[in-house]
Amino acid sequence: MGFSTLDYVVFGIYCAAILFMGLYVSRDKKGHQKTANDYFLASNSLTWWAIGASLIAANISAEHFIAMSGSGYAIGLGIAAYEWLAAIALILVAKYFLPIFLEKKIYTMPKFVNDRFSKLVGSLFAGFWILVYIFVNLTSVSYLGALAMEKIMGVPLTYGIIGLLVFSGIYSIYGGLSSVAWTDVIQVIFLVGGGLVTTFIALDVVGNGDVFRGFAHLYEGARGHFSMIIAEGVKSVPDGSGGQKDAYNDLPGLAVILGSMWLINLGYWGFNQYIIQKGLAAKTLQEAKRGLIFAGYLKILIPLLVVIPGIAAYVITNDPELAKNTVGEITKSDEAYPWLLQNFVPVGVRGLAFAALVAAVVSSLASMINSTSTVFTMDIYKAYISPNADDKHLIRTGRLMAVSAMVIAMLVAPALKSLDQVFQYIQMVTGFVYPGAVVVFGLGLFWKQITNKAALWTAILTLPTGIFFYLVTPELPFILRMGYVFMILCVVASVISFMDRGVKISSVVPTGSVQKKLVNTSYLLFAIGALAMLAGVFLSAPLARYGFEAIFVISTLFLMLGMVIYTNAKMDVQDAHAISVQPTLFKTDVVFNVGAIGIVGMVVILYALFWM
């Protein structure tokens, strides 16, 4: 049931097209010496469709086709919350975050923190991201892609890991972001096209030859898998060590939409270098904003490509009639998608479907490799080791760092084979970083009072606080745990900023109707935050099995927003490095507004259809 000659031909065409495109678009132009901007920001040449495609290609990887499909097999549609809430987060990033980053003309996220606070704070976050990219992202994505190759093609796991990393590195290390971004346009075509083919075939199998009937049979055969809100004690899933655990631990009820899922999405889409770097390379701010809206629509589509096949695999394996004549078993959840490809995708089409999976893996690996080298080169090497290095020297350093990251990932990735749902592992580990990142970056962008000392202590306490909560409350779902860490760090940043008066300078405050409007807005936010707090106090216990306590995170967010707007409007002092922006920077055109309304409307409808 492996690859036929035709499958190898189709897959080979994909590989050749990617390598050709990657090397061609990044070739050295006659008479032009490649600069750091060319290598790390693609000469600021990306259009909206290239940005949107590259964002999704960088985001959608084996953790989706393999791990999210595995979570669909084990848990169900609830895992799609990561995708649908991300679509809304992209609107916020496009409207409020990206305009400031582009106006400041930054290369990296740590560089923004360096300029807003200090070199030390920037270096701390540079270190955070490099460690996460190498030991979490590169390792997990290469492992999951290799797992698929092992199950479908019989390639040994270690060889698969090496092959995927080397293939990704060939064009990304040579060409930089330009190669990564423009090849991603091709990757997305394979990714979406091949993914839809697999979904179509899976539904055809479940529906006995009728795709539309397949949807109905899928819903009937796995009713418990179509709940976006999962209560405690309702569903058990494999724990990766032969036992079972409560699915609530991975997706704790209402906490998914009330709590830290927003921190994950804002941190990932707004402050994560290998994602936001695509927006930083835009031709114009308008192109960047529209690119993120395009990506938002693609995010809504993704669960159809990855979660539905996982649920289909669950239905098929639990129906003796559908499962007859199949080859192999699903011994762990993350094997669901490769099992489908192996058993039901026909000759020739299997090569296309596998190309979609590999495209997701390779595009993400290429983006991670490029961003790891960018952060190391610009925020550590140039900042501390060789401040006067020229463009040629910086590019060479970036390439050496990329190779080093690949080698480390090759050595570490095989250790992940003991996990059942690698997607949950990725979210849990990165969850140690995101609370601090959202506080430091978010307040650094919009609050004139936050100081370097406050940002420094927030960064320093981020990991220890997260680890402390993990050790003290190991049974608490990580999404809830992230929320408590976030609330503590908000208090730390606020208290230190107000006490650190010696670094403040005079500030011009708005007057008249502008000030009145800002103050009234802050009062409204305070009221919403207070009401959410009261709801948490009185309803958290009765609704404990739905994770309602996460509403304290929403309460904290609104109270912090109210404080930021009020103090910005009323206090006549500010931090010496505070950012001042004109409100016109956040204005959006009709195309953006209509696109944003469409995204929000679609997410609301989907949640209404599959609430519980």
CSV table of C-alpha atoms in Angstrom, one decimal, residues 51-500:
chain,number,residue,atom,x,y,z
A,51,ILE,CA,2.0,37.6,2.7
A,52,GLY,CA,-1.2,35.7,3.4
A,53,ALA,CA,0.0,32.5,1.6
A,54,SER,CA,3.4,32.6,3.4
A,55,LEU,CA,1.8,33.2,6.8
A,56,ILE,CA,-0.4,30.1,6.4
A,57,ALA,CA,2.4,28.0,4.9
A,58,ALA,CA,4.7,28.9,7.8
A,59,ASN,CA,1.9,28.2,10.3
A,60,ILE,CA,0.4,25.1,8.8
A,61,SER,CA,2.8,22.3,9.3
A,62,ALA,CA,3.0,18.7,10.3
A,63,GLU,CA,1.7,19.8,13.7
A,64,HIS,CA,-1.6,20.4,11.8
A,65,PHE,CA,-1.7,17.6,9.3
A,66,ILE,CA,-0.3,15.0,11.7
A,67,ALA,CA,-0.8,16.4,15.3
A,68,MET,CA,-4.0,18.4,14.9
A,69,SER,CA,-5.5,15.6,12.8
A,70,GLY,CA,-4.4,13.3,15.7
A,71,SER,CA,-6.2,15.6,18.2
A,72,GLY,CA,-9.2,15.5,15.9
A,73,TYR,CA,-9.1,11.7,16.1
A,74,ALA,CA,-8.8,11.8,19.9
A,75,ILE,CA,-10.8,14.8,20.9
A,76,GLY,CA,-12.7,16.1,17.9
A,77,LEU,CA,-13.7,19.4,16.4
A,78,GLY,CA,-12.9,21.3,19.6
A,79,ILE,CA,-9.3,21.5,18.6
A,80,ALA,CA,-10.4,23.8,15.7
A,81,ALA,CA,-10.6,26.6,18.3
A,82,TYR,CA,-6.9,27.2,17.7
A,83,GLU,CA,-7.7,28.0,14.1
A,84,TRP,CA,-10.9,29.9,14.3
A,85,LEU,CA,-9.9,32.1,17.2
A,86,ALA,CA,-6.6,32.7,15.4
A,87,ALA,CA,-8.6,34.2,12.5
A,88,ILE,CA,-10.0,36.9,14.8
A,89,ALA,CA,-6.5,37.4,16.4
A,90,LEU,CA,-5.1,38.1,12.9
A,91,ILE,CA,-7.6,41.0,12.6
A,92,LEU,CA,-6.3,42.6,15.8
A,93,VAL,CA,-2.7,42.1,14.8
A,94,ALA,CA,-3.3,43.7,11.4
A,95,LYS,CA,-5.2,46.7,12.8
A,96,TYR,CA,-3.2,47.5,15.9
A,97,PHE,CA,0.2,45.7,16.1
A,98,LEU,CA,1.6,45.6,12.6
A,99,PRO,CA,1.2,49.3,11.8
A,100,ILE,CA,3.5,50.2,14.6
A,101,PHE,CA,6.1,47.6,13.7
A,102,LEU,CA,6.2,48.7,10.1
A,103,GLU,CA,6.4,52.4,11.1
A,104,LYS,CA,9.4,51.6,13.3
A,105,LYS,CA,11.1,49.7,10.4
A,106,ILE,CA,12.2,46.8,12.6
A,107,TYR,CA,13.8,43.5,11.5
A,108,THR,CA,12.9,41.4,14.5
A,109,MET,CA,10.6,41.3,17.5
A,110,PRO,CA,13.5,41.4,20.0
A,111,LYS,CA,14.8,44.5,18.2
A,112,PHE,CA,11.5,46.2,19.0
A,113,VAL,CA,11.9,45.3,22.6
A,114,ASN,CA,15.5,46.5,22.5
A,115,ASP,CA,14.4,49.9,21.2
A,116,ARG,CA,11.4,50.2,23.5
A,117,PHE,CA,13.2,49.1,26.7
A,118,SER,CA,16.8,47.9,26.6
A,119,LYS,CA,19.3,45.6,25.0
A,120,LEU,CA,19.1,43.2,27.9
A,121,VAL,CA,15.3,42.8,27.7
A,122,GLY,CA,15.6,42.3,23.9
A,123,SER,CA,18.3,39.7,24.4
A,124,LEU,CA,16.1,37.8,26.9
A,125,PHE,CA,13.4,37.5,24.4
A,126,ALA,CA,15.8,36.7,21.6
A,127,GLY,CA,17.0,33.8,23.7
A,128,PHE,CA,13.5,32.7,24.5
A,129,TRP,CA,12.5,32.6,20.8
A,130,ILE,CA,15.7,30.8,19.7
A,131,LEU,CA,15.3,28.1,22.2
A,132,VAL,CA,11.6,27.7,21.3
A,133,TYR,CA,12.3,27.6,17.6
A,134,ILE,CA,15.0,25.0,17.9
A,135,PHE,CA,13.9,22.7,20.7
A,136,VAL,CA,10.1,22.9,20.2
A,137,ASN,CA,9.2,24.1,16.7
A,138,LEU,CA,12.0,22.6,14.5
A,139,THR,CA,12.2,19.4,16.4
A,140,SER,CA,8.4,18.7,16.6
A,141,VAL,CA,7.7,19.7,13.0
A,142,SER,CA,10.5,17.6,11.6
A,143,TYR,CA,9.6,14.7,13.8
A,144,LEU,CA,5.9,14.7,12.8
A,145,GLY,CA,6.8,15.0,9.1
A,146,ALA,CA,9.2,12.1,9.4
A,147,LEU,CA,6.6,10.1,11.3
A,148,ALA,CA,4.3,10.5,8.2
A,149,MET,CA,7.2,9.4,5.9
A,150,GLU,CA,7.8,6.4,8.0
A,151,LYS,CA,4.2,5.3,8.0
A,152,ILE,CA,3.5,6.0,4.3
A,153,MET,CA,6.8,5.4,2.6
A,154,GLY,CA,8.7,3.2,5.0
A,155,VAL,CA,11.5,5.7,5.4
A,156,PRO,CA,13.2,5.3,8.8
A,157,LEU,CA,12.3,8.0,11.3
A,158,THR,CA,15.8,9.4,11.7
A,159,TYR,CA,16.5,9.6,7.9
A,160,GLY,CA,13.1,11.3,7.5
A,161,ILE,CA,14.0,14.0,10.0
A,162,ILE,CA,17.4,14.6,8.4
A,163,GLY,CA,15.9,14.6,4.9
A,164,LEU,CA,13.2,17.1,5.7
A,165,LEU,CA,15.5,19.5,7.5
A,166,VAL,CA,18.1,19.4,4.7
A,167,PHE,CA,15.5,19.9,2.0
A,168,SER,CA,14.1,22.9,3.8
A,169,GLY,CA,17.5,24.3,4.5
A,170,ILE,CA,18.8,24.2,0.9
A,171,TYR,CA,16.8,27.1,-0.4
A,172,SER,CA,16.0,28.9,2.8
A,173,ILE,CA,19.6,29.2,3.9
A,174,TYR,CA,20.8,30.2,0.5
A,175,GLY,CA,18.0,32.7,-0.4
A,176,GLY,CA,16.7,33.9,2.9
A,177,LEU,CA,13.2,35.2,3.4
A,178,SER,CA,12.6,35.9,-0.3
A,179,SER,CA,13.0,32.2,-1.1
A,180,VAL,CA,10.8,31.2,1.8
A,181,ALA,CA,8.0,33.6,1.0
A,182,TRP,CA,7.7,33.0,-2.7
A,183,THR,CA,8.0,29.2,-2.5
A,184,ASP,CA,5.3,29.4,0.1
A,185,VAL,CA,2.9,30.5,-2.6
A,186,ILE,CA,3.4,27.2,-4.3
A,187,GLN,CA,3.4,25.4,-1.0
A,188,VAL,CA,-0.1,26.7,-0.1
A,189,ILE,CA,-1.5,25.5,-3.5
A,190,PHE,CA,-0.2,22.0,-2.7
A,191,LEU,CA,-1.2,22.3,0.9
A,192,VAL,CA,-4.8,23.3,0.3
A,193,GLY,CA,-5.3,21.3,-2.8
A,194,GLY,CA,-3.9,18.1,-1.5
A,195,GLY,CA,-5.6,18.6,1.9
A,196,LEU,CA,-9.0,19.0,0.2
A,197,VAL,CA,-8.4,15.8,-1.8
A,198,THR,CA,-7.7,13.8,1.4
A,199,THR,CA,-10.8,15.3,3.1
A,200,PHE,CA,-13.0,14.5,0.0
A,201,ILE,CA,-11.8,10.9,-0.1
A,202,ALA,CA,-12.2,10.4,3.7
A,203,LEU,CA,-15.8,11.7,3.5
A,204,ASP,CA,-16.5,9.6,0.4
A,205,VAL,CA,-15.4,6.5,2.4
A,206,VAL,CA,-17.6,7.4,5.4
A,207,GLY,CA,-20.5,8.2,3.1
A,208,ASN,CA,-20.1,5.0,1.0
A,209,GLY,CA,-19.5,7.0,-2.2
A,210,ASP,CA,-21.4,10.1,-1.3
A,211,VAL,CA,-19.4,13.0,0.1
A,212,PHE,CA,-22.4,15.0,1.4
A,213,ARG,CA,-23.8,11.9,3.1
A,214,GLY,CA,-20.4,11.4,4.5
A,215,PHE,CA,-20.7,14.6,6.5
A,216,ALA,CA,-24.0,13.4,8.0
A,217,HIS,CA,-22.6,9.9,8.8
A,218,LEU,CA,-19.5,11.6,10.3
A,219,TYR,CA,-21.7,13.6,12.6
A,220,GLU,CA,-23.9,10.6,13.5
A,221,GLY,CA,-20.9,8.3,14.0
A,222,ALA,CA,-18.9,10.6,16.2
A,223,ARG,CA,-21.5,13.0,17.8
A,224,GLY,CA,-19.2,13.5,20.8
A,225,HIS,CA,-16.4,14.7,18.5
A,226,PHE,CA,-18.4,17.7,17.3
A,227,SER,CA,-18.4,19.8,20.5
A,228,MET,CA,-16.4,23.0,20.6
A,229,ILE,CA,-16.9,23.2,24.4
A,230,ILE,CA,-15.8,20.2,26.3
A,231,ALA,CA,-16.8,19.8,30.0
A,232,GLU,CA,-14.7,18.1,32.6
A,233,GLY,CA,-15.2,14.3,32.9
A,234,VAL,CA,-17.1,13.9,29.6
A,235,LYS,CA,-14.4,12.6,27.3
A,236,SER,CA,-11.2,10.5,27.8
A,237,VAL,CA,-8.3,10.5,25.4
A,238,PRO,CA,-4.9,8.6,25.2
A,239,ASP,CA,-2.2,10.1,27.5
A,240,GLY,CA,0.7,8.8,25.4
A,241,SER,CA,1.8,6.2,27.9
A,242,GLY,CA,-0.8,3.6,27.5
A,243,GLY,CA,-3.4,5.2,29.8
A,244,GLN,CA,-6.2,7.7,29.5
A,245,LYS,CA,-6.6,11.3,30.5
A,246,ASP,CA,-9.5,13.8,30.6
A,247,ALA,CA,-9.8,15.7,27.3
A,248,TYR,CA,-10.8,18.7,29.5
A,249,ASN,CA,-7.0,19.0,30.3
A,250,ASP,CA,-6.3,19.9,26.7
A,251,LEU,CA,-9.4,22.0,25.9
A,252,PRO,CA,-10.9,23.1,29.2
A,253,GLY,CA,-14.5,24.1,28.3
A,254,LEU,CA,-15.3,27.8,28.2
A,255,ALA,CA,-11.7,28.6,29.1
A,256,VAL,CA,-10.8,28.1,25.4
A,257,ILE,CA,-12.8,31.2,24.4
A,258,LEU,CA,-12.7,33.1,27.7
A,259,GLY,CA,-9.0,32.7,28.7
A,260,SER,CA,-5.5,32.0,27.6
A,261,MET,CA,-6.3,30.9,24.0
A,262,TRP,CA,-6.2,34.6,23.2
A,263,LEU,CA,-2.8,34.9,24.8
A,264,ILE,CA,-1.6,32.0,22.6
A,265,ASN,CA,-3.0,33.6,19.5
A,266,LEU,CA,-1.9,37.2,20.1
A,267,GLY,CA,1.5,36.0,21.2
A,268,TYR,CA,1.9,33.7,18.2
A,269,TRP,CA,0.5,35.9,15.4
A,270,GLY,CA,1.6,39.2,16.9
A,271,PHE,CA,5.0,38.7,18.4
A,272,ASN,CA,6.4,35.5,17.0
A,273,GLN,CA,9.3,36.3,14.6
A,274,TYR,CA,8.8,33.5,12.1
A,275,ILE,CA,5.2,34.5,11.6
A,276,ILE,CA,5.2,38.3,11.8
A,277,GLN,CA,8.4,38.5,9.7
A,278,LYS,CA,6.2,38.0,6.6
A,279,GLY,CA,4.2,41.1,7.5
A,280,LEU,CA,7.4,43.1,8.2
A,281,ALA,CA,8.5,42.4,4.6
A,282,ALA,CA,5.4,43.9,3.0
A,283,LYS,CA,5.5,46.5,0.2
A,284,THR,CA,3.2,48.8,2.1
A,285,LEU,CA,1.1,48.8,5.3
A,286,GLN,CA,-2.1,48.3,3.2
A,287,GLU,CA,-0.6,45.2,1.6
A,288,ALA,CA,0.4,43.8,5.0
A,289,LYS,CA,-3.1,44.4,6.5
A,290,ARG,CA,-4.9,42.7,3.5
A,291,GLY,CA,-2.4,39.8,3.7
A,292,LEU,CA,-3.4,39.1,7.3
A,293,ILE,CA,-7.1,39.2,6.4
A,294,PHE,CA,-6.5,36.8,3.5
A,295,ALA,CA,-4.7,34.5,6.0
A,296,GLY,CA,-7.6,34.8,8.4
A,297,TYR,CA,-10.0,33.3,5.8
A,298,LEU,CA,-7.5,30.5,5.1
A,299,LYS,CA,-7.4,29.8,8.9
A,300,ILE,CA,-11.1,29.2,8.9
A,301,LEU,CA,-10.7,26.6,6.2
A,302,ILE,CA,-7.8,24.7,7.8
A,303,PRO,CA,-10.0,22.5,10.1
A,304,LEU,CA,-11.7,21.1,7.0
A,305,LEU,CA,-8.3,20.0,5.8
A,306,VAL,CA,-6.9,18.5,9.0
A,307,VAL,CA,-9.5,18.0,11.7
A,308,ILE,CA,-12.3,16.4,9.6
A,309,PRO,CA,-9.9,13.7,8.3
A,310,GLY,CA,-8.9,12.9,11.9
A,311,ILE,CA,-12.6,12.5,12.9
A,312,ALA,CA,-13.2,10.4,9.8
A,313,ALA,CA,-10.3,8.1,10.8
A,314,TYR,CA,-12.0,7.7,14.2
A,315,VAL,CA,-15.3,6.8,12.6
A,316,ILE,CA,-13.8,4.4,10.2
A,317,THR,CA,-11.7,2.5,12.7
A,318,ASN,CA,-14.7,2.1,15.0
A,319,ASP,CA,-16.9,0.7,12.2
A,320,PRO,CA,-16.0,-2.9,11.3
A,321,GLU,CA,-17.7,-2.6,7.9
A,322,LEU,CA,-15.7,0.5,6.9
A,323,ALA,CA,-12.5,-0.7,8.4
A,324,LYS,CA,-12.4,-4.1,6.7
A,325,ASN,CA,-9.5,-4.6,4.3
A,326,THR,CA,-7.6,-1.7,5.8
A,327,VAL,CA,-3.9,-2.1,6.5
A,328,GLY,CA,-2.2,-1.3,9.8
A,329,GLU,CA,-3.6,0.0,13.0
A,330,ILE,CA,-3.7,3.5,14.7
A,331,THR,CA,-1.7,2.8,17.8
A,332,LYS,CA,-1.4,6.5,18.7
A,333,SER,CA,-3.6,9.4,17.7
A,334,ASP,CA,-0.9,11.2,15.6
A,335,GLU,CA,-0.9,8.2,13.2
A,336,ALA,CA,-4.5,8.9,12.0
A,337,TYR,CA,-3.7,11.1,8.9
A,338,PRO,CA,-0.9,8.8,7.6
A,339,TRP,CA,-3.2,5.8,8.1
A,340,LEU,CA,-5.8,7.5,5.9
A,341,LEU,CA,-3.3,8.2,3.2
A,342,GLN,CA,-2.0,4.7,3.3
A,343,ASN,CA,-5.4,3.0,3.1
A,344,PHE,CA,-7.8,5.1,1.1
A,345,VAL,CA,-6.0,7.6,-1.1
A,346,PRO,CA,-5.5,6.0,-4.6
A,347,VAL,CA,-2.4,5.7,-6.6
A,348,GLY,CA,-1.2,9.0,-8.2
A,349,VAL,CA,-3.4,11.0,-5.8
A,350,ARG,CA,-1.4,9.7,-2.9
A,351,GLY,CA,1.6,11.5,-4.2
A,352,LEU,CA,-0.3,14.8,-4.3
A,353,ALA,CA,-1.8,14.3,-0.8
A,354,PHE,CA,1.7,13.5,0.5
A,355,ALA,CA,3.1,16.5,-1.3
A,356,ALA,CA,0.6,18.6,0.6
A,357,LEU,CA,1.7,17.2,3.9
A,358,VAL,CA,5.4,17.7,3.1
A,359,ALA,CA,4.7,21.2,1.8
A,360,ALA,CA,3.2,22.0,5.2
A,361,VAL,CA,6.3,20.6,6.9
A,362,VAL,CA,8.9,22.1,4.6
A,363,SER,CA,7.4,25.6,4.5
A,364,SER,CA,7.2,25.8,8.3
A,365,LEU,CA,10.8,24.4,8.7
A,366,ALA,CA,12.1,26.9,6.2
A,367,SER,CA,10.4,29.8,8.0
A,368,MET,CA,11.7,28.6,11.4
A,369,ILE,CA,15.2,28.2,10.1
A,370,ASN,CA,15.2,31.6,8.5
A,371,SER,CA,13.8,33.3,11.6
A,372,THR,CA,16.2,31.5,14.0
A,373,SER,CA,19.1,32.8,11.9
A,374,THR,CA,17.5,36.3,11.7
A,375,VAL,CA,17.0,36.7,15.5
A,376,PHE,CA,20.5,35.3,16.3
A,377,THR,CA,22.3,37.4,13.7
A,378,MET,CA,20.5,40.7,14.3
A,379,ASP,CA,19.7,40.5,18.0
A,380,ILE,CA,22.7,38.6,19.5
A,381,TYR,CA,25.6,38.5,17.0
A,382,LYS,CA,25.3,42.1,15.8
A,383,ALA,CA,24.3,43.5,19.2
A,384,TYR,CA,27.1,41.9,21.2
A,385,ILE,CA,29.7,40.2,19.1
A,386,SER,CA,30.2,42.3,15.9
A,387,PRO,CA,28.3,45.6,16.0
A,388,ASN,CA,30.1,46.9,12.9
A,389,ALA,CA,29.6,43.8,10.7
A,390,ASP,CA,28.7,44.5,7.1
A,391,ASP,CA,25.9,42.9,5.2
A,392,LYS,CA,28.0,40.2,3.7
A,393,HIS,CA,29.3,39.2,7.1
A,394,LEU,CA,25.8,39.2,8.6
A,395,ILE,CA,24.4,37.0,5.9
A,396,ARG,CA,27.2,34.5,6.3
A,397,THR,CA,26.6,34.5,10.1
A,398,GLY,CA,22.9,33.9,9.5
A,399,ARG,CA,23.6,30.9,7.3
A,400,LEU,CA,26.0,29.4,9.8
A,401,MET,CA,23.4,29.8,12.6
A,402,ALA,CA,20.7,28.2,10.4
A,403,VAL,CA,22.9,25.1,9.8
A,404,SER,CA,23.6,24.9,13.5
A,405,ALA,CA,19.9,25.0,14.4
A,406,MET,CA,19.2,22.2,11.8
A,407,VAL,CA,21.9,19.9,13.3
A,408,ILE,CA,20.6,20.4,16.9
A,409,ALA,CA,17.0,19.7,15.7
A,410,MET,CA,18.2,16.5,14.0
A,411,LEU,CA,19.7,15.3,17.3
A,412,VAL,CA,16.7,16.2,19.5
A,413,ALA,CA,13.7,15.4,17.3
A,414,PRO,CA,13.7,11.6,17.7
A,415,ALA,CA,13.1,12.0,21.5
A,416,LEU,CA,9.5,13.1,20.7
A,417,LYS,CA,8.4,9.6,19.6
A,418,SER,CA,7.0,8.8,23.1
A,419,LEU,CA,4.3,11.5,22.8
A,420,ASP,CA,0.7,10.7,21.8
A,421,GLN,CA,-0.5,14.2,20.7
A,422,VAL,CA,2.5,16.3,19.8
A,423,PHE,CA,0.2,19.3,19.1
A,424,GLN,CA,-0.7,19.6,22.8
A,425,TYR,CA,3.0,19.3,23.7
A,426,ILE,CA,3.8,22.2,21.4
A,427,GLN,CA,1.1,24.4,22.9
A,428,MET,CA,2.0,23.6,26.5
A,429,VAL,CA,5.7,24.3,26.1
A,430,THR,CA,5.2,27.6,24.2
A,431,GLY,CA,2.6,28.5,26.8
A,432,PHE,CA,5.5,29.1,29.2
A,433,VAL,CA,6.7,32.0,27.0
A,434,TYR,CA,3.5,33.6,25.7
A,435,PRO,CA,2.1,35.2,28.9
A,436,GLY,CA,5.3,37.3,29.4
A,437,ALA,CA,5.6,38.0,25.7
A,438,VAL,CA,2.0,39.4,25.6
A,439,VAL,CA,2.5,41.6,28.7
A,440,VAL,CA,5.9,43.0,27.6
A,441,PHE,CA,5.1,43.5,23.9
A,442,GLY,CA,1.5,44.6,24.4
A,443,LEU,CA,2.2,47.2,27.1
A,444,GLY,CA,5.4,48.2,25.3
A,445,LEU,CA,3.3,49.0,22.2
A,446,PHE,CA,0.5,50.9,23.9
A,447,TRP,CA,1.3,52.0,27.5
A,448,LYS,CA,3.4,55.1,28.0
A,449,GLN,CA,4.1,54.3,31.6
A,450,ILE,CA,5.8,50.9,31.4
A,451,THR,CA,9.5,51.1,32.1
A,452,ASN,CA,12.5,49.1,31.3
A,453,LYS,CA,12.7,47.8,34.9
A,454,ALA,CA,9.1,46.6,34.7
A,455,ALA,CA,9.7,44.8,31.3
A,456,LEU,CA,12.9,43.3,32.6
A,457,TRP,CA,11.4,41.8,35.7
A,458,THR,CA,8.4,40.6,33.8
A,459,ALA,CA,10.7,38.8,31.3
A,460,ILE,CA,12.8,37.3,34.1
A,461,LEU,CA,9.8,36.0,36.0
A,462,THR,CA,7.9,34.6,33.0
A,463,LEU,CA,9.5,31.1,32.9
A,464,PRO,CA,10.0,30.7,36.7
A,465,THR,CA,6.3,31.6,37.4
A,466,GLY,CA,5.1,29.3,34.7
A,467,ILE,CA,7.3,26.4,36.0
A,468,PHE,CA,6.2,27.1,39.6
A,469,PHE,CA,2.5,26.8,38.6
A,470,TYR,CA,3.2,23.6,36.6
A,471,LEU,CA,5.0,22.0,39.6
A,472,VAL,CA,2.4,23.1,42.2
A,473,THR,CA,-0.7,22.4,40.0
A,474,PRO,CA,0.3,19.7,37.5
A,475,GLU,CA,-3.3,18.6,37.0
A,476,LEU,CA,-4.5,22.1,36.1
A,477,PRO,CA,-5.0,22.5,32.3
A,478,PHE,CA,-2.2,24.4,30.8
A,479,ILE,CA,-4.6,27.0,29.3
A,480,LEU,CA,-5.9,27.9,32.8
A,481,ARG,CA,-2.3,27.9,34.1
A,482,MET,CA,-1.2,30.3,31.5
A,483,GLY,CA,-4.0,32.7,32.5
A,484,TYR,CA,-2.9,32.8,36.1
A,485,VAL,CA,0.7,33.5,35.1
A,486,PHE,CA,-0.6,36.3,32.8
A,487,MET,CA,-2.5,37.9,35.6
A,488,ILE,CA,0.5,37.8,38.0
A,489,LEU,CA,2.8,39.3,35.3
A,490,CYS,CA,0.3,42.1,34.6
A,491,VAL,CA,0.4,43.1,38.3
A,492,VAL,CA,4.2,42.9,38.4
A,493,ALA,CA,4.6,45.1,35.3
A,494,SER,CA,2.0,47.7,36.5
A,495,VAL,CA,3.3,48.0,40.1
A,496,ILE,CA,6.9,48.3,39.1
A,497,SER,CA,6.1,50.9,36.3
A,498,PHE,CA,4.2,53.1,38.7
A,499,MET,CA,6.9,52.9,41.4
A,500,ASP,CA,9.8,53.5,38.9
